[in-house]
Amino acid sequence: MLRIRGMLAGIEMGAAYPFTGVGPGQQAYYFDHYSELIRERSYENAYSFLPARIRPAVQNTTKYPISYSNPHNLFIMAWAETGVLGLIAIVGIVAVVMVRALGTLWRLRDSEAPLVLYFFFPSFLGLFIFQMVNYFSLHPWFWTTLALVYAATRDADSSSSHRAV
Amino acid sequence: MRRRYIRSLALLSALVLVLVLVTAQTVSRGVATKATNDNISDPCSELLTVADFIRTCPSAAAQEGLRVRVDAVALSTLSKCSVSVTARGAYTFHIFANVFRDAASALARFHDRTNNVVDGLAIPPGNELGFGEASALHHAFGGPELDFQREHVYVEISPSGGFLCSDGDLRTLGRLLYERVSRFEPYAG
């Protein structure tokens, strides 16, 4: 529940500053205000569009200050802190690496050559899924794994083209 | 190659923009996010300054980067004056003054917030602090929180994490705010 409140607060924060966000590393200073707005809207039945199963968790008056919660999502955090430009950049980086890695894995699905990508890609996927419900993007594990997936993809691509030659 | 790059970037940007617009629109549907009249904006911006805060909570003077940020928001049944006091290291302190149409609504909010705060924890109603028509000091959210109602205004003062103001100083700050909230006119939206 505190994660959903945090995510909604992050979306509100970004909507208030859509082009620049509140600034990198600044969401903690703004969070309580937006968390309070989400809490306040519980009195107005503002989340009637949410599925009935989730709604009671969002639509209640429990207080979640920054010491309890945060936007809890990589993309929402990017939207809240850096606005639409930062969000496009983050989505772009992640999408390029994932699409390329998936393409390579698909292309080499019948290959018997050992690929480090088989290890790095699932590792990255695990960290990425974790990022969807918990803010983790400042941790070096995520970016290191992302870089390793990219490098492993390039390595697999160049090895397969050499073999083809 | 370059054309393909630009096409991919444009497609990605368009997709992200559409997603963002739809999500933000849905979440903020039908709710104003900025104060639409000066009934709240002016008294809100004067509710608390950094100097006031240091005077009432002297321990905060040692904090680096102390600043006050004010947001006045008009919602469908009340106006909300939100004052954030922050210091470097993400220490935050929030004051929310909820301005209602009448005293009954403000008192109802006070009872709602102080009797249902956390599972099973009910804060005794009354005027424990000797000011406000109803007031309470509790630790329901980890740190201290001071809540009071004065006429059509209900105020919550909460040092998130509890670093910027001690319990005793919170009472002094509460008394200052009790005087200042009288400047808010009843919600007229």
Coordinates of C-alpha atoms in Angstrom, one line a residue:
Chain A
M1 CA 0.0 0.0 0.0
L2 CA 2.7 2.4 0.9
R3 CA 4.3 1.7 -2.5
I4 CA 1.2 2.5 -4.4
R5 CA 0.8 5.8 -2.5
G6 CA 4.4 6.6 -3.2
M7 CA 4.0 5.9 -6.9
L8 CA 1.0 8.1 -7.1
A9 CA 2.8 10.8 -5.2
G10 CA 5.7 10.5 -7.7
I11 CA 3.3 10.8 -10.7
E12 CA 1.8 13.9 -9.2
M13 CA 5.2 15.4 -8.5
G14 CA 6.2 15.0 -12.1
A15 CA 2.9 16.3 -13.4
A16 CA 3.5 19.5 -11.4
Y17 CA 6.9 20.0 -13.0
P18 CA 6.5 18.1 -16.3
F19 CA 9.5 19.4 -18.2
T20 CA 12.3 19.5 -15.6
G21 CA 10.9 17.5 -12.7
V22 CA 11.8 18.6 -9.2
G23 CA 15.5 18.1 -9.8
P24 CA 17.8 15.0 -9.5
G25 CA 18.0 13.8 -5.9
Q26 CA 15.4 16.3 -4.8
Q27 CA 12.2 14.2 -4.5
A28 CA 12.8 13.6 -0.8
Y29 CA 12.3 17.3 -0.2
Y30 CA 9.0 17.4 -2.1
F31 CA 7.6 14.0 -1.4
D32 CA 5.5 14.7 1.8
H33 CA 3.5 17.4 0.0
Y34 CA 2.5 15.1 -2.8
S35 CA 1.9 12.2 -0.5
E36 CA -0.4 14.4 1.5
L37 CA -2.3 15.4 -1.7
I38 CA -2.9 11.7 -2.6
R39 CA -4.1 11.1 1.0
E40 CA -6.4 14.1 0.8
R41 CA -8.0 12.8 -2.4
S42 CA -9.1 9.7 -0.6
Y43 CA -11.8 11.9 0.9
E44 CA -13.0 12.8 -2.6
N45 CA -13.2 9.2 -4.0
A46 CA -10.7 10.4 -6.6
Y47 CA -9.4 6.9 -7.4
S48 CA -12.6 5.3 -8.5
F49 CA -10.9 4.3 -11.8
L50 CA -8.7 1.8 -9.9
P51 CA -9.7 -1.9 -9.7
A52 CA -11.8 -2.6 -6.7
R53 CA -9.2 -4.9 -5.3
I54 CA -6.5 -2.2 -5.2
R55 CA -8.7 0.8 -4.4
P56 CA -9.0 0.4 -0.6
A57 CA -5.2 0.2 -0.4
V58 CA -4.8 3.5 -2.2
Q59 CA -8.0 5.3 -1.0
N60 CA -7.5 5.6 2.7
T61 CA -6.3 8.3 5.0
T62 CA -3.2 6.6 6.5
K63 CA -0.2 8.9 6.5
Y64 CA 2.9 8.0 4.6
P65 CA 5.7 10.6 4.9
I66 CA 9.0 10.3 3.2
S67 CA 10.5 8.4 6.2
Y68 CA 8.0 5.6 5.2
S69 CA 7.7 5.8 1.5
N70 CA 9.1 7.1 -1.8
P71 CA 8.0 6.7 -5.5
H72 CA 9.2 3.1 -5.5
N73 CA 9.6 2.8 -9.3
L74 CA 12.6 3.6 -11.6
F75 CA 10.5 5.3 -14.3
I76 CA 8.2 7.2 -11.9
M77 CA 11.3 8.5 -10.0
A78 CA 12.8 9.6 -13.3
W79 CA 9.6 11.4 -14.2
A80 CA 9.3 13.0 -10.8
E81 CA 12.9 14.2 -10.6
T82 CA 13.9 14.9 -14.2
G83 CA 10.6 15.4 -16.0
V84 CA 9.7 14.1 -19.5
L85 CA 13.2 14.5 -20.9
G86 CA 14.8 12.4 -18.2
L87 CA 12.1 9.8 -18.5
I88 CA 12.7 9.5 -22.3
A89 CA 16.4 9.1 -21.6
I90 CA 15.9 6.4 -19.0
V91 CA 13.3 4.5 -21.1
G92 CA 15.6 4.8 -24.1
I93 CA 18.7 3.4 -22.4
V94 CA 16.8 0.5 -20.9
A95 CA 14.8 -0.2 -24.0
V96 CA 17.8 -0.2 -26.3
V97 CA 19.8 -2.6 -24.1
M98 CA 16.8 -4.9 -23.6
V99 CA 15.6 -5.0 -27.2
R100 CA 19.1 -5.6 -28.5
A101 CA 19.8 -8.3 -26.0
L102 CA 16.5 -10.0 -26.7
G103 CA 17.1 -9.8 -30.4
T104 CA 20.5 -11.4 -30.0
L105 CA 19.2 -14.2 -27.7
W106 CA 16.4 -14.9 -30.2
R107 CA 18.8 -14.9 -33.2
L108 CA 21.3 -17.2 -31.4
R109 CA 18.7 -19.5 -29.8
D110 CA 19.9 -22.6 -31.6
S111 CA 23.6 -21.7 -31.2
E112 CA 25.6 -24.1 -29.0
A113 CA 28.3 -21.5 -28.3
P114 CA 28.5 -20.6 -24.6
L115 CA 27.1 -17.0 -24.1
V116 CA 27.7 -14.9 -21.1
L117 CA 24.5 -13.1 -22.1
Y118 CA 22.6 -16.2 -20.7
F119 CA 23.9 -15.2 -17.3
F120 CA 23.8 -11.4 -17.4
F121 CA 20.4 -10.9 -19.1
P122 CA 18.4 -12.8 -16.5
S123 CA 20.4 -11.1 -13.7
F124 CA 19.5 -7.7 -15.3
L125 CA 15.9 -8.7 -15.7
G126 CA 15.7 -9.6 -12.0
L127 CA 17.1 -6.2 -11.0
F128 CA 14.8 -4.5 -13.5
I129 CA 11.7 -6.1 -12.1
F130 CA 12.9 -5.2 -8.6
Q131 CA 13.2 -1.6 -9.8
M132 CA 9.5 -1.6 -10.7
V133 CA 8.4 -1.8 -7.1
N134 CA 11.5 -0.6 -5.2
Y135 CA 13.7 2.4 -6.0
F136 CA 17.2 1.1 -6.6
S137 CA 18.5 3.0 -9.5
L138 CA 21.4 4.8 -7.7
H139 CA 22.8 1.4 -6.7
P140 CA 25.8 0.4 -8.9
W141 CA 24.5 -3.2 -9.4
F142 CA 21.8 -2.0 -11.7
W143 CA 23.9 0.1 -14.0
T144 CA 26.9 -2.3 -13.9
T145 CA 24.6 -5.2 -14.9
L146 CA 23.0 -3.0 -17.6
A147 CA 26.5 -2.3 -19.0
L148 CA 27.5 -5.9 -18.8
V149 CA 24.3 -7.0 -20.8
Y150 CA 25.2 -4.4 -23.4
A151 CA 28.8 -5.6 -23.7
A152 CA 27.8 -9.2 -23.7
T153 CA 25.3 -8.5 -26.5
R154 CA 27.9 -6.9 -28.6
D155 CA 30.3 -9.7 -27.9
A156 CA 27.8 -12.3 -28.9
D157 CA 26.9 -10.4 -32.1
S158 CA 30.5 -10.0 -33.1
S159 CA 31.4 -13.7 -32.3
S160 CA 28.4 -14.9 -34.3
S161 CA 29.4 -12.7 -37.3
H162 CA 33.0 -14.0 -37.1
R163 CA 31.7 -17.6 -37.1
A164 CA 29.5 -16.8 -40.1
V165 CA 32.5 -15.5 -42.0
Chain B
M1 CA 21.8 4.8 -39.9
R2 CA 21.3 8.3 -38.7
R3 CA 17.8 8.4 -40.1
R4 CA 16.9 5.2 -38.3
Y5 CA 18.3 6.6 -35.0
I6 CA 16.2 9.7 -35.3
R7 CA 13.1 7.7 -36.2
S8 CA 13.6 5.4 -33.2
L9 CA 14.1 8.4 -30.9
A10 CA 11.0 10.1 -32.2
L11 CA 8.9 7.0 -31.8
L12 CA 10.2 6.4 -28.3
S13 CA 9.6 10.1 -27.3
A14 CA 6.0 9.9 -28.7
L15 CA 5.3 6.7 -26.9
V16 CA 6.6 8.1 -23.6
L17 CA 4.7 11.4 -24.0
V18 CA 1.4 9.7 -24.7
L19 CA 1.9 7.3 -21.7
V20 CA 2.9 10.2 -19.4
L21 CA 0.0 12.4 -20.5
V22 CA -2.6 9.6 -20.1
T23 CA -1.3 8.6 -16.6
A24 CA -0.9 12.1 -15.3
Q25 CA -4.3 13.0 -16.6
T26 CA -5.9 10.0 -14.9
V27 CA -4.2 10.4 -11.6
S28 CA -4.9 14.2 -11.3
R29 CA -8.4 13.9 -12.9
G30 CA -10.8 16.7 -11.8
V31 CA -8.6 18.1 -9.1
A32 CA -7.0 21.5 -9.2
T33 CA -3.4 21.5 -8.1
K34 CA -2.7 25.2 -7.7
A35 CA -4.6 27.7 -5.6
T36 CA -7.1 29.5 -7.7
N37 CA -7.6 32.5 -5.5
D38 CA -5.6 34.7 -3.2
N39 CA -7.6 33.9 -0.1
I40 CA -5.2 31.1 0.6
S41 CA -2.0 32.0 -1.3
D42 CA -1.1 35.2 0.6
P43 CA -1.6 34.0 4.2
C44 CA 0.0 30.7 3.2
S45 CA 3.2 32.3 1.9
E46 CA 3.3 34.2 5.2
L47 CA 2.6 31.3 7.5
L48 CA 6.2 30.5 8.3
T49 CA 9.6 31.8 7.4
V50 CA 13.1 30.3 8.0
A51 CA 13.6 32.9 10.7
D52 CA 10.4 31.9 12.4
F53 CA 11.3 28.3 12.3
I54 CA 14.8 28.9 13.8
R55 CA 13.3 31.1 16.5
T56 CA 10.8 28.4 17.6
C57 CA 12.9 25.3 16.9
P58 CA 16.5 26.5 17.8
S59 CA 18.0 23.1 17.3
A60 CA 17.3 23.5 13.5
A61 CA 19.8 26.4 13.3
A62 CA 22.7 23.9 13.2
Q63 CA 21.2 22.2 10.1
E64 CA 22.8 23.1 6.7
G65 CA 20.7 24.3 3.8
L66 CA 17.6 25.1 5.8
R67 CA 14.8 26.3 3.5
V68 CA 11.1 26.8 3.5
R69 CA 8.9 25.9 0.5
V70 CA 5.2 26.8 0.3
D71 CA 2.4 25.3 -1.9
A72 CA -1.2 26.5 -1.8
V73 CA -3.6 24.1 -3.4
A74 CA -7.3 24.4 -4.0
L75 CA -9.2 21.1 -3.8
S76 CA -12.9 20.5 -4.2
T77 CA -13.9 20.8 -0.5
L78 CA -11.0 22.7 1.1
S79 CA -7.8 24.6 0.4
K80 CA -4.6 23.2 1.6
C81 CA -1.6 25.3 2.6
S82 CA 1.5 23.1 2.6
V83 CA 4.7 24.3 4.1
S84 CA 7.8 22.2 3.8
V85 CA 10.9 23.0 5.9
T86 CA 13.9 21.0 4.6
A87 CA 17.6 20.7 5.4
R88 CA 20.4 19.1 3.6
G89 CA 20.3 15.3 4.1
A90 CA 16.6 15.1 3.3
Y91 CA 15.5 16.0 6.8
T92 CA 11.9 17.3 6.2
F93 CA 9.3 19.0 8.3
H94 CA 5.8 19.5 7.1
I95 CA 3.0 21.7 8.1
F96 CA -0.4 21.2 6.4
A97 CA -3.1 23.8 7.1
N98 CA -6.4 22.6 5.8
V99 CA -8.8 25.4 5.3
F100 CA -12.5 24.3 5.4
R101 CA -15.8 26.1 4.8
D102 CA -16.7 26.0 8.5
A103 CA -15.5 25.0 12.0
A104 CA -17.6 21.8 12.0
S105 CA -15.7 20.4 9.0
A106 CA -12.3 21.2 10.5
L107 CA -13.3 19.6 13.8
A108 CA -14.6 16.5 12.0
R109 CA -11.2 16.2 10.2
F110 CA -9.3 16.6 13.5
H111 CA -11.3 13.7 15.0
D112 CA -10.9 11.6 11.8
R113 CA -7.2 12.1 11.8
T114 CA -6.6 11.7 15.5
N115 CA -8.9 8.7 16.1
N116 CA -8.0 6.6 13.1
V117 CA -4.3 7.3 12.6
V118 CA -2.8 3.8 12.9
D119 CA -4.4 0.5 13.7
G120 CA -5.9 0.6 17.1
L121 CA -4.3 3.7 18.2
A122 CA -6.8 6.3 19.3
I123 CA -5.6 9.7 20.5
P124 CA -7.7 11.1 23.3
P125 CA -9.8 14.0 22.0
G126 CA -9.7 17.3 23.8
N127 CA -7.5 20.3 24.2
E128 CA -4.4 18.8 25.8
L129 CA -2.0 21.5 24.8
G130 CA -4.1 24.4 26.1
F131 CA -4.5 26.1 22.8
G132 CA -6.7 25.6 19.8
E133 CA -10.2 24.4 20.0
A134 CA -8.9 20.9 19.8
S135 CA -5.3 19.8 19.9
A136 CA -3.2 16.7 20.3
L137 CA 0.5 15.8 20.4
H138 CA 1.2 12.2 19.5
H139 CA 3.9 9.8 18.0
A140 CA 1.6 7.8 15.8
F141 CA 4.0 8.0 12.7
G142 CA 7.3 7.4 14.3
G143 CA 8.1 11.0 15.0
P144 CA 6.1 13.6 17.0
E145 CA 3.1 15.2 15.4
L146 CA 1.1 18.1 16.6
D147 CA -2.5 18.5 15.3
F148 CA -4.9 21.3 16.2
Q149 CA -8.1 22.9 15.0
R150 CA -8.9 26.6 15.1
E151 CA -12.2 27.7 13.7
H152 CA -12.4 26.6 10.1
V153 CA -8.7 25.5 9.9
Y154 CA -7.2 22.1 10.8
V155 CA -3.4 22.0 11.1
E156 CA -1.0 19.1 11.1
I157 CA 2.6 19.7 12.1
S158 CA 4.9 16.8 11.6
P159 CA 8.7 16.6 11.6
S160 CA 9.2 13.6 9.3
G161 CA 11.8 11.5 11.0
G162 CA 11.7 13.9 13.9
F163 CA 15.0 15.6 13.4
L164 CA 14.2 19.3 13.0
C165 CA 12.1 20.1 16.0
S166 CA 11.8 18.6 19.5
D167 CA 8.5 17.9 21.2
G168 CA 8.8 20.9 23.5
D169 CA 9.7 23.3 20.6
L170 CA 6.8 21.8 18.6
R171 CA 4.4 23.3 21.1
T172 CA 6.1 26.7 20.7
L173 CA 5.8 26.5 16.9
G174 CA 2.2 25.3 17.3
R175 CA 1.3 28.4 19.3
L176 CA 2.9 30.6 16.6
L177 CA 0.9 28.9 13.9
Y178 CA -2.3 29.0 16.0
E179 CA -2.0 32.8 15.9
R180 CA -1.2 32.9 12.2
V181 CA -3.9 30.6 10.9
S182 CA -6.5 33.1 11.9
R183 CA -5.5 35.0 8.7
F184 CA -7.1 32.3 6.6
E185 CA -10.5 33.1 5.4
P186 CA -13.0 30.2 5.2
Y187 CA -12.8 28.1 2.0
A188 CA -15.1 29.7 -0.6
G189 CA -14.6 27.3 -3.6

